[in-house]
PDB file of C-alpha atoms in Angstrom:
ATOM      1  CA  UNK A   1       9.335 -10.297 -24.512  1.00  0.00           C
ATOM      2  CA  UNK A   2       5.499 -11.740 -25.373  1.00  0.00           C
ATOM      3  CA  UNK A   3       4.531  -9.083 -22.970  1.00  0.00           C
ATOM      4  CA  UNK A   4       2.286  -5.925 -25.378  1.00  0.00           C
ATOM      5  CA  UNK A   5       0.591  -3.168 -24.107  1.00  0.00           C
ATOM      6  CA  UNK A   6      -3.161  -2.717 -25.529  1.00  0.00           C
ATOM      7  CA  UNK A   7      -4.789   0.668 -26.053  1.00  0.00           C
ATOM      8  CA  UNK A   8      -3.328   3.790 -24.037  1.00  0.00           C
ATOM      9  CA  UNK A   9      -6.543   5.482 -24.904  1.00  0.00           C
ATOM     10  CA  UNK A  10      -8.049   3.185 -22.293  1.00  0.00           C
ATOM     11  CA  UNK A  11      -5.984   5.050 -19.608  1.00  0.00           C
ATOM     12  CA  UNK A  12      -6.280   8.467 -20.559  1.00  0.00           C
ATOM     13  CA  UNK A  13     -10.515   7.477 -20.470  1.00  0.00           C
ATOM     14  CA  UNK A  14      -9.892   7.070 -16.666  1.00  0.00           C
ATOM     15  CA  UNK A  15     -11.148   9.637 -14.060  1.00  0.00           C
ATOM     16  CA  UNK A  16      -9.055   8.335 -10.765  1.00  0.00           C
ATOM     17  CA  UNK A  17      -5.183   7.774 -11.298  1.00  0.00           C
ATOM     18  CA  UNK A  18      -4.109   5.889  -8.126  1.00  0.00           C
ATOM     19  CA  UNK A  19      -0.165   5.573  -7.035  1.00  0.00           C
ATOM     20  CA  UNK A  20       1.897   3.512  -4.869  1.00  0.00           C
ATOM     21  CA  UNK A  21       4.590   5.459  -3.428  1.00  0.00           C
ATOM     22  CA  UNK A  22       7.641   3.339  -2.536  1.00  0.00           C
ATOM     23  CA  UNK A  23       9.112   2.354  -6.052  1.00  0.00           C
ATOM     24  CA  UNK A  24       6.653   4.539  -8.507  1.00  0.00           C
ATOM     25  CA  UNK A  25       6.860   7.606  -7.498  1.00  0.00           C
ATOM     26  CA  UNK A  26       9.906   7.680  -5.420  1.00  0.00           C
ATOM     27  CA  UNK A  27      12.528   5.301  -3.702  1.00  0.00           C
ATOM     28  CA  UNK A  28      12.945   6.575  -0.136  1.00  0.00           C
ATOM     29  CA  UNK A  29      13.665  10.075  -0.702  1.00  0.00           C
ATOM     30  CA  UNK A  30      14.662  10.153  -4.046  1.00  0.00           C
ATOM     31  CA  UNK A  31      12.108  11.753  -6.192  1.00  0.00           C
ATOM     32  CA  UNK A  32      11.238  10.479  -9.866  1.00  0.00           C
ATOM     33  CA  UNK A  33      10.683  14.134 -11.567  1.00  0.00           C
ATOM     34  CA  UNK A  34       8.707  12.683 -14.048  1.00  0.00           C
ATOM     35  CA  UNK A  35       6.345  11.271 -11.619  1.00  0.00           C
ATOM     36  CA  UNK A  36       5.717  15.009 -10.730  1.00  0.00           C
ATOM     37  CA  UNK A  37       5.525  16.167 -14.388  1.00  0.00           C
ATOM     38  CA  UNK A  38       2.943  13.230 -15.097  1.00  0.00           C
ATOM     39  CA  UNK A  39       0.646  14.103 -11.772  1.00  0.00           C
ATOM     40  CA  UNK A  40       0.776  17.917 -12.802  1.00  0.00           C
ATOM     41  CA  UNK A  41      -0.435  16.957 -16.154  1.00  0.00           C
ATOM     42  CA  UNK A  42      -3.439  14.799 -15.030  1.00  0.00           C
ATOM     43  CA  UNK A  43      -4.244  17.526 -12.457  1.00  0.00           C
ATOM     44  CA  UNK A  44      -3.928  19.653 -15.441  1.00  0.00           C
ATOM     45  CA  UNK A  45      -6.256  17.424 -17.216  1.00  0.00           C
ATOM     46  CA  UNK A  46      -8.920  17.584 -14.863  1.00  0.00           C
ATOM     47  CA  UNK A  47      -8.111  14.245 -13.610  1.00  0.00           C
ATOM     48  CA  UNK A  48      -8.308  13.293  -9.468  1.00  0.00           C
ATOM     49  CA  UNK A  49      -5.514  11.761  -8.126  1.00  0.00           C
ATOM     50  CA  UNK A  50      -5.239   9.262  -4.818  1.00  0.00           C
ATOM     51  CA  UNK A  51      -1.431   8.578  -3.406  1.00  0.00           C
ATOM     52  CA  UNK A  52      -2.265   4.838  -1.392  1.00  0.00           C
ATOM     53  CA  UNK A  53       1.040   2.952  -0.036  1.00  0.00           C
ATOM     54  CA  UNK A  54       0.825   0.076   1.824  1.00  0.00           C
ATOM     55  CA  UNK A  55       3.300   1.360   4.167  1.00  0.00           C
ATOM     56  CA  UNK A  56       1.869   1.682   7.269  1.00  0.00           C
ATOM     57  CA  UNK A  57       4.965   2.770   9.614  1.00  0.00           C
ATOM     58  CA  UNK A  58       3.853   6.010   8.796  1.00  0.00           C
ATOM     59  CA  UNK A  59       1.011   8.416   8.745  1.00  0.00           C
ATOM     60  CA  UNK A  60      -1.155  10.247   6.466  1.00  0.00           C
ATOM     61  CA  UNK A  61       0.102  13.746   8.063  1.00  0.00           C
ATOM     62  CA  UNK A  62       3.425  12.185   7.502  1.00  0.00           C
ATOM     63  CA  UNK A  63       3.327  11.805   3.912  1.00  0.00           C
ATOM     64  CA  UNK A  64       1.519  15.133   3.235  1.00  0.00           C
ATOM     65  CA  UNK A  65       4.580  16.660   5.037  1.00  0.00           C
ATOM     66  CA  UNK A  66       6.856  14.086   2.426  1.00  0.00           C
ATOM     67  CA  UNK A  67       5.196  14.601  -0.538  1.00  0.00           C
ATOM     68  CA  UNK A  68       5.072  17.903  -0.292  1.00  0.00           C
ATOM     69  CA  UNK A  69       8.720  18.177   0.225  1.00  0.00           C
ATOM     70  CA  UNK A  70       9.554  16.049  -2.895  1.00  0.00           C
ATOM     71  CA  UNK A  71       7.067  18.264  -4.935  1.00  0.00           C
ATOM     72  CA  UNK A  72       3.640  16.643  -5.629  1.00  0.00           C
ATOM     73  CA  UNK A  73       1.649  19.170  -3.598  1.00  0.00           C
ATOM     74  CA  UNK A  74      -0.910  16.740  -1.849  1.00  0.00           C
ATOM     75  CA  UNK A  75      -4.095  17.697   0.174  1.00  0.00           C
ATOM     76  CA  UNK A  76      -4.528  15.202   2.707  1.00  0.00           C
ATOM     77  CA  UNK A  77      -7.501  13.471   1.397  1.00  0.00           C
ATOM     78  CA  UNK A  78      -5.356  12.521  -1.616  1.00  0.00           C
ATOM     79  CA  UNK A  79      -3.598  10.050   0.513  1.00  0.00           C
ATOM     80  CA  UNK A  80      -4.287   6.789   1.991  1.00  0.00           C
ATOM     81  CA  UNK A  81      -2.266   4.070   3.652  1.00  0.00           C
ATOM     82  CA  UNK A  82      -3.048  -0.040   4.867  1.00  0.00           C
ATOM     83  CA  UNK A  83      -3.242   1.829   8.308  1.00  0.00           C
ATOM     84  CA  UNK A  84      -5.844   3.835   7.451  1.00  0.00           C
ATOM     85  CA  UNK A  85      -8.022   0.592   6.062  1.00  0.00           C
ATOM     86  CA  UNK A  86      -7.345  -1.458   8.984  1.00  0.00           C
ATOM     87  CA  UNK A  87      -7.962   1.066  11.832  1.00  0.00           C
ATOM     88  CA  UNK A  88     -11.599   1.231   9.855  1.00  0.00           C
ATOM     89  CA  UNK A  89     -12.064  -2.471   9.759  1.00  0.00           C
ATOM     90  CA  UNK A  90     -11.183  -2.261  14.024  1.00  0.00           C
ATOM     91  CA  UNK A  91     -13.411   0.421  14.219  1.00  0.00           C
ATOM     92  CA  UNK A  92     -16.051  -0.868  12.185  1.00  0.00           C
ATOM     93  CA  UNK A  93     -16.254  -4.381  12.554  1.00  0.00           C
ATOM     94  CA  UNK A  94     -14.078  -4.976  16.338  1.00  0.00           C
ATOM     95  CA  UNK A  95     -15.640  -2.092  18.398  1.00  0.00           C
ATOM     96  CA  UNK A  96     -14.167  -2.505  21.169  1.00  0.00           C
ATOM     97  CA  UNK A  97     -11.314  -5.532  20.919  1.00  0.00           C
ATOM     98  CA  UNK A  98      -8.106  -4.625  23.085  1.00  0.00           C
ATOM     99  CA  UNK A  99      -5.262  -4.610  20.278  1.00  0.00           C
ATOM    100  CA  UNK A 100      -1.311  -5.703  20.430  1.00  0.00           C
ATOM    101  CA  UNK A 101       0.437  -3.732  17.914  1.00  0.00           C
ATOM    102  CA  UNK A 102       4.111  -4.608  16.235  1.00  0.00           C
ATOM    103  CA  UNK A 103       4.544  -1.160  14.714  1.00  0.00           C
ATOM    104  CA  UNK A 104       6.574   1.974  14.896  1.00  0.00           C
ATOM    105  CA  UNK A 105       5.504   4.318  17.178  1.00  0.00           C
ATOM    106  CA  UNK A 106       3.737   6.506  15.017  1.00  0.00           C
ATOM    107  CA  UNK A 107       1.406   4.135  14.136  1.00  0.00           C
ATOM    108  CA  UNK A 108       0.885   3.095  17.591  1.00  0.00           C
ATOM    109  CA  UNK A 109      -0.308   6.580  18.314  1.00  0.00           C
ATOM    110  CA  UNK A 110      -2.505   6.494  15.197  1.00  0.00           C
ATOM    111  CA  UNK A 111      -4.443   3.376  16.681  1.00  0.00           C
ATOM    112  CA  UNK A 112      -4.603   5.512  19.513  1.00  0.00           C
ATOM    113  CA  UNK A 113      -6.029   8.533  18.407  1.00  0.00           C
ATOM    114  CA  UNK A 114      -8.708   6.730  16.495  1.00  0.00           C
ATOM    115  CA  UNK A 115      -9.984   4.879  20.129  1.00  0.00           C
ATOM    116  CA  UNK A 116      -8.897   1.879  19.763  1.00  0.00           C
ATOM    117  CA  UNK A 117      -7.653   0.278  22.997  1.00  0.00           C
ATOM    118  CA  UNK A 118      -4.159  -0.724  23.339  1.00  0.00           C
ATOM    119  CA  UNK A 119      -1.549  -3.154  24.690  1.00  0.00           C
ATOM    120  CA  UNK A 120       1.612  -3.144  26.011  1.00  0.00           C
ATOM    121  CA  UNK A 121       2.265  -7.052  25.334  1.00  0.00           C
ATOM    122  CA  UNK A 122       3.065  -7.868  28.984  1.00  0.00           C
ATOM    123  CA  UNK A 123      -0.803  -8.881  28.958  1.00  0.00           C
ATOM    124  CA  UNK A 124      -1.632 -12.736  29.383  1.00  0.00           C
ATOM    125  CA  UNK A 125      -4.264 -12.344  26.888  1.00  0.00           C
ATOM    126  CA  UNK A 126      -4.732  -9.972  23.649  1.00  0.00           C
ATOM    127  CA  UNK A 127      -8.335  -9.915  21.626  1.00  0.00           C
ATOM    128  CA  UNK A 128      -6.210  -9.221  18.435  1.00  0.00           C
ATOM    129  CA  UNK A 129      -2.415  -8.799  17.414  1.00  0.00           C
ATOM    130  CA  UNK A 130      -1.966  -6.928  14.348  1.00  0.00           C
ATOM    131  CA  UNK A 131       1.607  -6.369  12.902  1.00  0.00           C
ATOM    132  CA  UNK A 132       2.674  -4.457  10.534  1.00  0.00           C
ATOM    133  CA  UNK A 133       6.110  -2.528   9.153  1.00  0.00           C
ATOM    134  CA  UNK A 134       8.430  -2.115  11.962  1.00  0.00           C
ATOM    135  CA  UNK A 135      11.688  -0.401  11.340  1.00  0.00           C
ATOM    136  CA  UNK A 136      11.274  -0.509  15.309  1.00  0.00           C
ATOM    137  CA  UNK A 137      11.103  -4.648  15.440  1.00  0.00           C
ATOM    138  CA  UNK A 138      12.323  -5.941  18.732  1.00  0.00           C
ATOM    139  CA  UNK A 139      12.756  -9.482  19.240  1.00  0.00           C
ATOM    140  CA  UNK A 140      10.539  -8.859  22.141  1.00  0.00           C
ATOM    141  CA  UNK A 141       7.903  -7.369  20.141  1.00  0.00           C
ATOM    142  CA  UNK A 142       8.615 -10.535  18.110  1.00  0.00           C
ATOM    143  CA  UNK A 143       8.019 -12.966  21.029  1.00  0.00           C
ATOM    144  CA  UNK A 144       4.931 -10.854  22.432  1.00  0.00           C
ATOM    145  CA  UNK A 145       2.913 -10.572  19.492  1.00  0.00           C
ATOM    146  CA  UNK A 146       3.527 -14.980  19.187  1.00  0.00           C
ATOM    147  CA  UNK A 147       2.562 -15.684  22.342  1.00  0.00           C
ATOM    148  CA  UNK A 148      -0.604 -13.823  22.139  1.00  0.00           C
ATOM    149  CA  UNK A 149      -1.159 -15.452  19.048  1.00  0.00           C
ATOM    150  CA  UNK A 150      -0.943 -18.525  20.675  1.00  0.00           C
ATOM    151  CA  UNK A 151      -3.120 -17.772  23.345  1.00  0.00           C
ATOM    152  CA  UNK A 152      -6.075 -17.261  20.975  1.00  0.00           C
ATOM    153  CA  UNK A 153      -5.626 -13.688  19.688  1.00  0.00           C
ATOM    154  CA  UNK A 154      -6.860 -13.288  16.306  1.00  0.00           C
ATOM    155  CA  UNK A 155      -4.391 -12.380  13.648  1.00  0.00           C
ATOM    156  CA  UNK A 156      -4.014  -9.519  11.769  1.00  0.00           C
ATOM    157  CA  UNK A 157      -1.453  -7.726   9.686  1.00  0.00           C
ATOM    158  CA  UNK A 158      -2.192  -4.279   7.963  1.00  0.00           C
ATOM    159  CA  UNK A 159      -0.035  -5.397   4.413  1.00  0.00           C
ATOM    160  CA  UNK A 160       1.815  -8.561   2.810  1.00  0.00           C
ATOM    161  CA  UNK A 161       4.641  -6.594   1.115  1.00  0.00           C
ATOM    162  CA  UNK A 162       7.732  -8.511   2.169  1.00  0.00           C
ATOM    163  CA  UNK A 163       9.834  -6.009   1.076  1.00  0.00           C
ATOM    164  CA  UNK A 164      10.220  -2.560   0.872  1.00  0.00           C
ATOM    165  CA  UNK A 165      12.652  -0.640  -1.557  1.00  0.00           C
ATOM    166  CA  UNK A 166      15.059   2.047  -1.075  1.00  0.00           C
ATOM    167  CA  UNK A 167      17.634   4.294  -2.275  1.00  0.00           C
ATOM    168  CA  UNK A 168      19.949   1.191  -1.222  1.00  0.00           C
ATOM    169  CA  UNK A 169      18.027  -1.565  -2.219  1.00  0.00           C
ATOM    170  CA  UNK A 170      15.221  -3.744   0.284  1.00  0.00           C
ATOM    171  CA  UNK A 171      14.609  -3.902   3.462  1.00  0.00           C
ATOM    172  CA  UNK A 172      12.472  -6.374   5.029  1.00  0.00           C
ATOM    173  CA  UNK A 173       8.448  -5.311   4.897  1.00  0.00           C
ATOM    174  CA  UNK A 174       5.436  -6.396   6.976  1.00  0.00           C
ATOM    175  CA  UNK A 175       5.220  -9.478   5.019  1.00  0.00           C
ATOM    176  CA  UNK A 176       8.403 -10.846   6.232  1.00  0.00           C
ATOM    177  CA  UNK A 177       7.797  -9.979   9.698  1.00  0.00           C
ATOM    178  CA  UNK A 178       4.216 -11.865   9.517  1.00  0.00           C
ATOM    179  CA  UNK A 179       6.106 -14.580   8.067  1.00  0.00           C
ATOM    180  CA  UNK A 180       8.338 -14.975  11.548  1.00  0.00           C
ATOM    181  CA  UNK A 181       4.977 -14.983  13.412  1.00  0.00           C
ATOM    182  CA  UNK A 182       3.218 -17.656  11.284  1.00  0.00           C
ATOM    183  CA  UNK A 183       5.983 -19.524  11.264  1.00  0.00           C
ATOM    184  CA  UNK A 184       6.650 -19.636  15.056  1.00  0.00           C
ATOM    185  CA  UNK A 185       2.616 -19.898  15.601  1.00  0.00           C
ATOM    186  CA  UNK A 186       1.204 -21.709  12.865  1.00  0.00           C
ATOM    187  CA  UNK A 187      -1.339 -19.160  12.495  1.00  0.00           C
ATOM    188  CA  UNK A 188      -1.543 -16.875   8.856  1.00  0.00           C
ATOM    189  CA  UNK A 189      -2.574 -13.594   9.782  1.00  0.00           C
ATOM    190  CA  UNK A 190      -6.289 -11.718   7.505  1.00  0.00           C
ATOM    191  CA  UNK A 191      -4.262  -9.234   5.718  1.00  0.00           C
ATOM    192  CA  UNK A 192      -5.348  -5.744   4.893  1.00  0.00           C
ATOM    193  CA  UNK A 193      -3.685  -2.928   2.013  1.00  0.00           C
ATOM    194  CA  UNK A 194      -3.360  -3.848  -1.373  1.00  0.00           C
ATOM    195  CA  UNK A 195      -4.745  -6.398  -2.766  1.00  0.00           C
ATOM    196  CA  UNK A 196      -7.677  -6.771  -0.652  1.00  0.00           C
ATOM    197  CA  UNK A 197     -11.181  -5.784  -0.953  1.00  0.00           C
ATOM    198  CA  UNK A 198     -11.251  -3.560   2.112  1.00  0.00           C
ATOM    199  CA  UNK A 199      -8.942  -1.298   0.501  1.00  0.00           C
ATOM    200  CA  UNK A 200     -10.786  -1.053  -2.770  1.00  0.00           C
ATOM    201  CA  UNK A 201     -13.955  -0.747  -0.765  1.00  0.00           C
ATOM    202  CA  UNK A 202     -12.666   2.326   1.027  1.00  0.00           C
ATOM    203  CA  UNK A 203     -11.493   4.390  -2.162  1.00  0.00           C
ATOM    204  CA  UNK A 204     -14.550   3.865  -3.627  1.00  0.00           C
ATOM    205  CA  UNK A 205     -16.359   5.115  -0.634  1.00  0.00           C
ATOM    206  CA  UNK A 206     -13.655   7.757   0.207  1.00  0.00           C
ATOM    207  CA  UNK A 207     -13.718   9.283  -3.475  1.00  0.00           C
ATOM    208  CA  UNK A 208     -17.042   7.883  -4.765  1.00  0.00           C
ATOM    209  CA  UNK A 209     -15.808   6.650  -7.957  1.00  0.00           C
ATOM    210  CA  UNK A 210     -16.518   3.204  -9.475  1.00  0.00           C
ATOM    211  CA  UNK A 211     -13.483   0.333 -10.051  1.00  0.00           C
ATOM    212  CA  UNK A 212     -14.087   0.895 -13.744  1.00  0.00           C
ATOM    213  CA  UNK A 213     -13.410   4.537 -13.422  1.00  0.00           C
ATOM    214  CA  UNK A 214      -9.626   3.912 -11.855  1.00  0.00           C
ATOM    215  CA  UNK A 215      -6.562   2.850 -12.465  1.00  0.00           C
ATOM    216  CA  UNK A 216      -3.674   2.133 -10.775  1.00  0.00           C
ATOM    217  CA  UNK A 217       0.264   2.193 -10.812  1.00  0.00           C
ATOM    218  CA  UNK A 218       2.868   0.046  -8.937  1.00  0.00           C
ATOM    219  CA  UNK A 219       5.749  -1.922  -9.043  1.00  0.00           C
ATOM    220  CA  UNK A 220       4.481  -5.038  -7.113  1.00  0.00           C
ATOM    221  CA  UNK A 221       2.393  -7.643  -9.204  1.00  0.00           C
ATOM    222  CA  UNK A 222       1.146  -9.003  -5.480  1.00  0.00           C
ATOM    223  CA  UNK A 223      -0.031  -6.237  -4.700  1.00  0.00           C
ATOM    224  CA  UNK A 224      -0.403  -3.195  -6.759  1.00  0.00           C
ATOM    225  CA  UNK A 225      -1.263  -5.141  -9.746  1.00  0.00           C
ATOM    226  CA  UNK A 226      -2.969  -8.231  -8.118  1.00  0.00           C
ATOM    227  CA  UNK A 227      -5.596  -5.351  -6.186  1.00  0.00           C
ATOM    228  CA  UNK A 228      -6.887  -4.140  -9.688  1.00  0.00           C
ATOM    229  CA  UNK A 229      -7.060  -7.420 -11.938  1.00  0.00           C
ATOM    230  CA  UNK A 230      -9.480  -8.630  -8.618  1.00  0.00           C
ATOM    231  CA  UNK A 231     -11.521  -5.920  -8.535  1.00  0.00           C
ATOM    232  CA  UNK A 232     -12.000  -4.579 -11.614  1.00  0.00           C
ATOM    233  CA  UNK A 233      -9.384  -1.337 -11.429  1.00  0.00           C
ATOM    234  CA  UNK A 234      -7.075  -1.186 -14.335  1.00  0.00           C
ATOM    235  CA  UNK A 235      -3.362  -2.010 -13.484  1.00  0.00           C
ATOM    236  CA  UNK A 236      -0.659  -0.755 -14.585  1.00  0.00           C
ATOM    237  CA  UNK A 237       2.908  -2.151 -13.696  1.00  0.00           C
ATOM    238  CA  UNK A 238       5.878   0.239 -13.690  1.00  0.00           C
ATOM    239  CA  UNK A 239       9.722  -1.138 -13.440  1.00  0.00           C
ATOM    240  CA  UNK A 240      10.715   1.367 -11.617  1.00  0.00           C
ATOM    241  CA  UNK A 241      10.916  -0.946  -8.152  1.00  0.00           C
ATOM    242  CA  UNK A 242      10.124  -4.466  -7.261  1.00  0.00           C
ATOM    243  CA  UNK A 243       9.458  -6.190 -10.021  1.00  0.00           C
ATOM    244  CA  UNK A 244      11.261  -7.353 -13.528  1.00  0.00           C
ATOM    245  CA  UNK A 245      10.065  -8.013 -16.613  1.00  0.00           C
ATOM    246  CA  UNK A 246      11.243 -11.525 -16.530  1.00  0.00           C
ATOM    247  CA  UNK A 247       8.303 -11.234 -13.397  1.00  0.00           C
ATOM    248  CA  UNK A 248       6.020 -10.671 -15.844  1.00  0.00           C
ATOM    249  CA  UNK A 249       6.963 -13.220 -18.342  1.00  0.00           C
ATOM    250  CA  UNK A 250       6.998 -15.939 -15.586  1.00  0.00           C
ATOM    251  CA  UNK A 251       3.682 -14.727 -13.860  1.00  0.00           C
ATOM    252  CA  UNK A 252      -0.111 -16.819 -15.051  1.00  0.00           C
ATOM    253  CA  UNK A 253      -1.873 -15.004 -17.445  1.00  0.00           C
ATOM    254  CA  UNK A 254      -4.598 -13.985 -14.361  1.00  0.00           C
ATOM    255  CA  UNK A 255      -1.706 -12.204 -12.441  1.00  0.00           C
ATOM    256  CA  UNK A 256      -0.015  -9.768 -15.457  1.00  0.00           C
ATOM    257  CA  UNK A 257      -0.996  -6.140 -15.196  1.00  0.00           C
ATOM    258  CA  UNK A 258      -2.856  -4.676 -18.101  1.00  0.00           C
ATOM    259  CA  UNK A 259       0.081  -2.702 -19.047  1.00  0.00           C
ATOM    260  CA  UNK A 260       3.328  -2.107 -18.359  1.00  0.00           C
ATOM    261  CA  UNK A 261       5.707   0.521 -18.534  1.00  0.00           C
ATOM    262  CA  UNK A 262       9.998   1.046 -17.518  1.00  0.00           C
ATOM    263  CA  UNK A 263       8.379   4.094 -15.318  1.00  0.00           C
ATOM    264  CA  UNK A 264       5.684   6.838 -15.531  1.00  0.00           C
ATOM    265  CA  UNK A 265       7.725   8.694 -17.788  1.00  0.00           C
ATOM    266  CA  UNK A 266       6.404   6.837 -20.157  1.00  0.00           C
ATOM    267  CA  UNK A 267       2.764   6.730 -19.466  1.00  0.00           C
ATOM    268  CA  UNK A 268       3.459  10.708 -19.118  1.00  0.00           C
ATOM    269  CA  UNK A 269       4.618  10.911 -22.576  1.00  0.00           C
ATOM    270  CA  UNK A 270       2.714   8.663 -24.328  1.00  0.00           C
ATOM    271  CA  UNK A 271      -0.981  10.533 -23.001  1.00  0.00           C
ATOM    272  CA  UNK A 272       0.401  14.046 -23.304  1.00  0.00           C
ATOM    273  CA  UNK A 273       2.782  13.775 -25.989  1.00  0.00           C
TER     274      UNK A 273
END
């Protein structure tokens, strides 16, 4: 493999360590321990730490509730999700805009909470459809949320992972289920989540640290990976989920992480020995 990682000291010069979830530090329910160890130890260091998943079929009070249970001790403003960045962008920048939803039901009632008004899908007309990860999908949900879109709703999705891993493998992701929509409509849906700016924007508002004060581990290149080489947050790929090494090998130059690791054990060992 061509692939060599540079430095280490360059991560352990970092001030905010930000994780996916789904693959890096867990799959489903199944806890990495060493995750834990290596989160302890940059608490331990003095180091703040941000969980952000681009699953949206859940909450933030949800995964306090998880993460707790699997032993990482969060406080709720440690965690952030692609439904927390696009309910901003509605309330920030589409005051107002009645909303069609393909999500679970939690994160219906998250729209809710936050004032946005919302849609059954019966409706002749939406303002905007935004869908998302739906271990709830319907085929009716399906065939709302394209007919809206055909009727001149704008598009939205919250993330572009296609799938998401599991104790038992993949399941299909919001990626896959905007694919069904674009390809029944025509129409590509503005994404939100990793790897787009919103998200960055928001951590460095939420936490008030600078891009080249992070850095950040996953196991997607498109999306963990791809959201720091764009905007200047140091990425660090972990095998531990999605992707191979052979990924890695066959991605452009532009798209490779700036290091990569078989899991956070080793980034654990190698900066605290």
């Amino acid at each position: 493999m061509s692939f060599k990682n540079p430095n280490p000291a360059l991560l352990a010069e970092k001030e905010l360590y930000i994780f996916d979830m789904d693959g890096t530090i867990y799959l489903g329910y199944q806890v990495f321990p060493f995750a834990i160890r290596f989160i302890n130890n940059l608490r331990a260091a003095g180091k703040r730490v941000l969980f952000f998943t681009n699953n949206a079929s859940h909450t933030t009070d949800f995964y306090v509730k998880k993460l707790e249970k699997l032993g990482f001790s969060p406080r709720k403003e440690e965690i952030m999700t692609s439904g927390d960045v696009t309910i901003e962008y509605l309330k920030r920048h589409r005051a107002g805009k009645n909303v069609y939803l393909v999500g679970t039901d939690e994160l219906v009632a998250n729209f809710r909470e936050n004032g946005i008004p919302m849609l059954e899908g019966s409706e002749e007309r939406a303002d905007i459809v935004v869908t998302s990860f739906d271990t709830t999908l319907t085929y009716q949900k399906l065939d709302n949320a394209c007919r809206l879109v055909r009727g001149g709703a704008e598009y939205l999705s919250t993330h572009p992972d296609f799938n998401c891993p599991t104790e038992t493998g993949f399941i299909p992701d919001s990626g896959a289920i905007a694919a069904f929509v674009t390809a029944s409509t025509g129409k590509k849906p503005t994404y939100f989540g990793k790897p787009y700016k919103e998200t960055i924007e928001m951590i460095c508002e939420a936490t008030g640290y600078r891009c080249d004060q992070m850095c950040i581990f996953g196991d997607r290149l498109y999306t963990d990976i791809a959201v720091g080489k764009r905007h200047g947050v140091t990425a660090v790929l972990v095998l531990s989920g999605e992707t191979t090494a052979a990924d890695v090998e066959e991605a452009a130059e532009a798209d490779r992480p700036d290091f990569m690791y078989d899991s956070l054990d080793d980034v654990d060992r190698i900066l605290f020995q």
